[in-house]
Amino acid sequence: MKKDRINNAGFTLIELLVVVAIISILSSIILFSVTQYINRGKDASVSGNLVVLVPAGEVYYDNNDSSYDGFCSSSVVTNALSQITSATKYCSASNNAWAACGQLFANNLKAYCVDSRGVKKEIDNSACVVMTVCPWFN
């Protein structure tokens, strides 16, 4: 008598579900890491766009009778701020000082601030309001 052999060459449903679960867990970890790197790149863009304003402010000051008044409406500032896609971005200027800031992406409670003194640093996003110098605290 011949024995009927059943060919078990395929995968069971449980094995396939386990593989799909492992792949989905690994892809979610990778997606989270990639998102963090993208946000860090956006933060670098925010700080790069704002740092350009420091030498531009000095040129503006020299060309406008030693005054920063109107600096925030200059083409350099409007162009730099328009390239920042964060929710909070701000610039304020008076006769003798100016400051600009933009919200960061990796930590949206922080903002990057630059001012006429040459200060370039992260501050609390809540401090990114009407100011003409970056706050010393933080």
Tab-separated table of C-alpha atoms in Angstrom:
chain	number	residue	atom	x	y	z
A	1	MET	CA	0.000	0.000	0.000
A	2	LYS	CA	1.233	3.419	-0.967
A	3	LYS	CA	1.290	6.176	1.612
A	4	ASP	CA	-0.091	9.471	0.458
A	5	ARG	CA	2.447	12.144	0.997
A	6	ILE	CA	1.268	15.668	1.552
A	7	ASN	CA	3.745	18.219	0.297
A	8	ASN	CA	4.234	20.849	3.039
A	9	ALA	CA	6.416	23.166	1.006
A	10	GLY	CA	4.431	26.392	1.768
A	11	PHE	CA	4.213	28.643	4.790
A	12	THR	CA	1.447	28.535	7.319
A	13	LEU	CA	-0.739	31.535	8.002
A	14	ILE	CA	0.858	32.031	11.428
A	15	GLU	CA	4.349	32.152	9.937
A	16	LEU	CA	3.280	34.744	7.382
A	17	LEU	CA	1.598	36.890	10.073
A	18	VAL	CA	4.737	36.792	12.220
A	19	VAL	CA	6.904	37.915	9.295
A	20	VAL	CA	4.497	40.747	8.408
A	21	ALA	CA	4.438	41.874	12.062
A	22	ILE	CA	8.253	41.914	12.268
A	23	ILE	CA	8.529	43.875	9.023
A	24	SER	CA	5.952	46.425	10.160
A	25	ILE	CA	7.731	46.945	13.509
A	26	LEU	CA	11.090	47.441	11.799
A	27	SER	CA	9.643	49.824	9.220
A	28	SER	CA	7.985	51.954	11.928
A	29	ILE	CA	11.315	52.240	13.762
A	30	ILE	CA	13.068	53.278	10.566
A	31	LEU	CA	10.313	55.750	9.683
A	32	PHE	CA	10.618	57.399	13.111
A	33	SER	CA	14.396	57.719	12.691
A	34	VAL	CA	14.082	59.150	9.190
A	35	THR	CA	11.529	61.708	10.409
A	36	GLN	CA	13.939	62.849	13.120
A	37	TYR	CA	16.726	63.299	10.566
A	38	ILE	CA	14.412	65.257	8.265
A	39	ASN	CA	13.433	67.552	11.153
A	40	ARG	CA	17.093	68.099	12.060
A	41	GLY	CA	17.733	69.069	8.448
A	42	LYS	CA	14.857	71.547	8.601
A	43	ASP	CA	16.339	72.963	11.822
A	44	ALA	CA	19.648	73.470	10.027
A	45	SER	CA	17.772	75.298	7.276
A	46	VAL	CA	16.078	77.582	9.820
A	47	SER	CA	19.365	78.458	11.514
A	48	GLY	CA	21.135	78.895	8.168
A	49	ASN	CA	18.487	81.285	6.877
A	50	LEU	CA	18.635	83.334	10.071
A	51	VAL	CA	22.428	83.430	10.403
A	52	VAL	CA	22.603	85.150	7.009
A	53	LEU	CA	20.846	88.120	8.600
A	54	VAL	CA	23.759	88.982	10.921
A	55	PRO	CA	26.123	90.323	8.222
A	56	ALA	CA	23.148	91.655	6.238
A	57	GLY	CA	22.135	93.670	9.303
A	58	GLU	CA	25.572	95.238	9.543
A	59	VAL	CA	25.498	96.234	5.878
A	60	TYR	CA	21.995	97.651	6.344
A	61	TYR	CA	23.152	99.590	9.427
A	62	ASP	CA	26.088	101.111	7.541
A	63	ASN	CA	23.972	102.053	4.518
A	64	ASN	CA	21.075	103.593	6.512
A	65	ASP	CA	22.705	106.290	8.649
A	66	SER	CA	23.598	103.951	11.518
A	67	SER	CA	20.037	102.739	12.046
A	68	TYR	CA	18.355	99.337	11.914
A	69	ASP	CA	14.938	100.953	11.511
A	70	GLY	CA	13.166	99.198	8.638
A	71	PHE	CA	15.606	96.286	8.538
A	72	CYS	CA	12.843	93.688	8.996
A	73	SER	CA	11.067	94.862	5.856
A	74	SER	CA	14.232	94.664	3.723
A	75	SER	CA	14.387	92.137	0.909
A	76	VAL	CA	17.076	90.048	2.634
A	77	VAL	CA	14.955	89.556	5.753
A	78	THR	CA	11.691	88.907	3.912
A	79	ASN	CA	13.452	86.384	1.658
A	80	ALA	CA	15.111	84.619	4.615
A	81	LEU	CA	11.874	84.457	6.610
A	82	SER	CA	9.844	83.295	3.619
A	83	GLN	CA	12.125	80.256	3.271
A	84	ILE	CA	11.402	79.216	6.861
A	85	THR	CA	8.348	76.948	6.845
A	86	SER	CA	7.850	76.769	10.610
A	87	ALA	CA	4.738	78.155	12.254
A	88	THR	CA	6.491	80.855	14.275
A	89	LYS	CA	8.928	83.262	12.674
A	90	TYR	CA	9.480	86.815	13.727
A	91	CYS	CA	11.659	89.859	13.165
A	92	SER	CA	11.722	93.118	15.084
A	93	ALA	CA	13.938	96.164	14.621
A	94	SER	CA	14.454	99.524	16.269
A	95	ASN	CA	16.981	102.294	15.625
A	96	ASN	CA	19.819	100.564	17.435
A	97	ALA	CA	18.972	96.834	17.503
A	98	TRP	CA	17.133	94.006	15.718
A	99	ALA	CA	16.341	90.361	16.394
A	100	ALA	CA	14.829	87.534	14.345
A	101	CYS	CA	13.746	84.041	15.319
A	102	GLY	CA	12.159	80.947	13.822
A	103	GLN	CA	10.562	77.889	15.413
A	104	LEU	CA	12.523	74.645	15.194
A	105	PHE	CA	11.101	71.330	13.978
A	106	ALA	CA	12.857	68.630	16.022
A	107	ASN	CA	11.675	70.334	19.229
A	108	ASN	CA	8.826	72.724	18.472
A	109	LEU	CA	9.126	74.243	21.954
A	110	LYS	CA	12.436	75.787	20.861
A	111	ALA	CA	13.244	78.565	18.400
A	112	TYR	CA	16.498	79.777	16.874
A	113	CYS	CA	17.306	83.427	17.516
A	114	VAL	CA	19.822	85.834	15.962
A	115	ASP	CA	20.263	89.518	16.709
A	116	SER	CA	22.282	92.631	15.969
A	117	ARG	CA	24.832	91.774	18.681
A	118	GLY	CA	25.767	88.636	16.731
A	119	VAL	CA	24.077	86.301	19.206
A	120	LYS	CA	22.958	83.024	17.589
A	121	LYS	CA	21.293	80.513	19.888
A	122	GLU	CA	18.271	78.382	20.677
A	123	ILE	CA	15.646	79.969	22.889
A	124	ASP	CA	12.217	78.985	24.173
A	125	ASN	CA	9.635	79.365	21.424
A	126	SER	CA	7.474	81.423	23.783
A	127	ALA	CA	10.258	84.038	23.878
A	128	CYS	CA	10.076	84.402	20.095
A	129	VAL	CA	7.833	87.450	20.371
A	130	VAL	CA	8.298	91.199	20.115
A	131	MET	CA	11.964	91.640	20.972
A	132	THR	CA	14.939	93.485	19.600
A	133	VAL	CA	17.628	91.247	21.126
A	134	CYS	CA	17.757	87.519	21.836
A	135	PRO	CA	17.134	86.815	25.520
A	136	TRP	CA	20.203	85.943	27.592
A	137	PHE	CA	18.492	83.215	29.597
A	138	ASN	CA	18.114	79.523	28.518
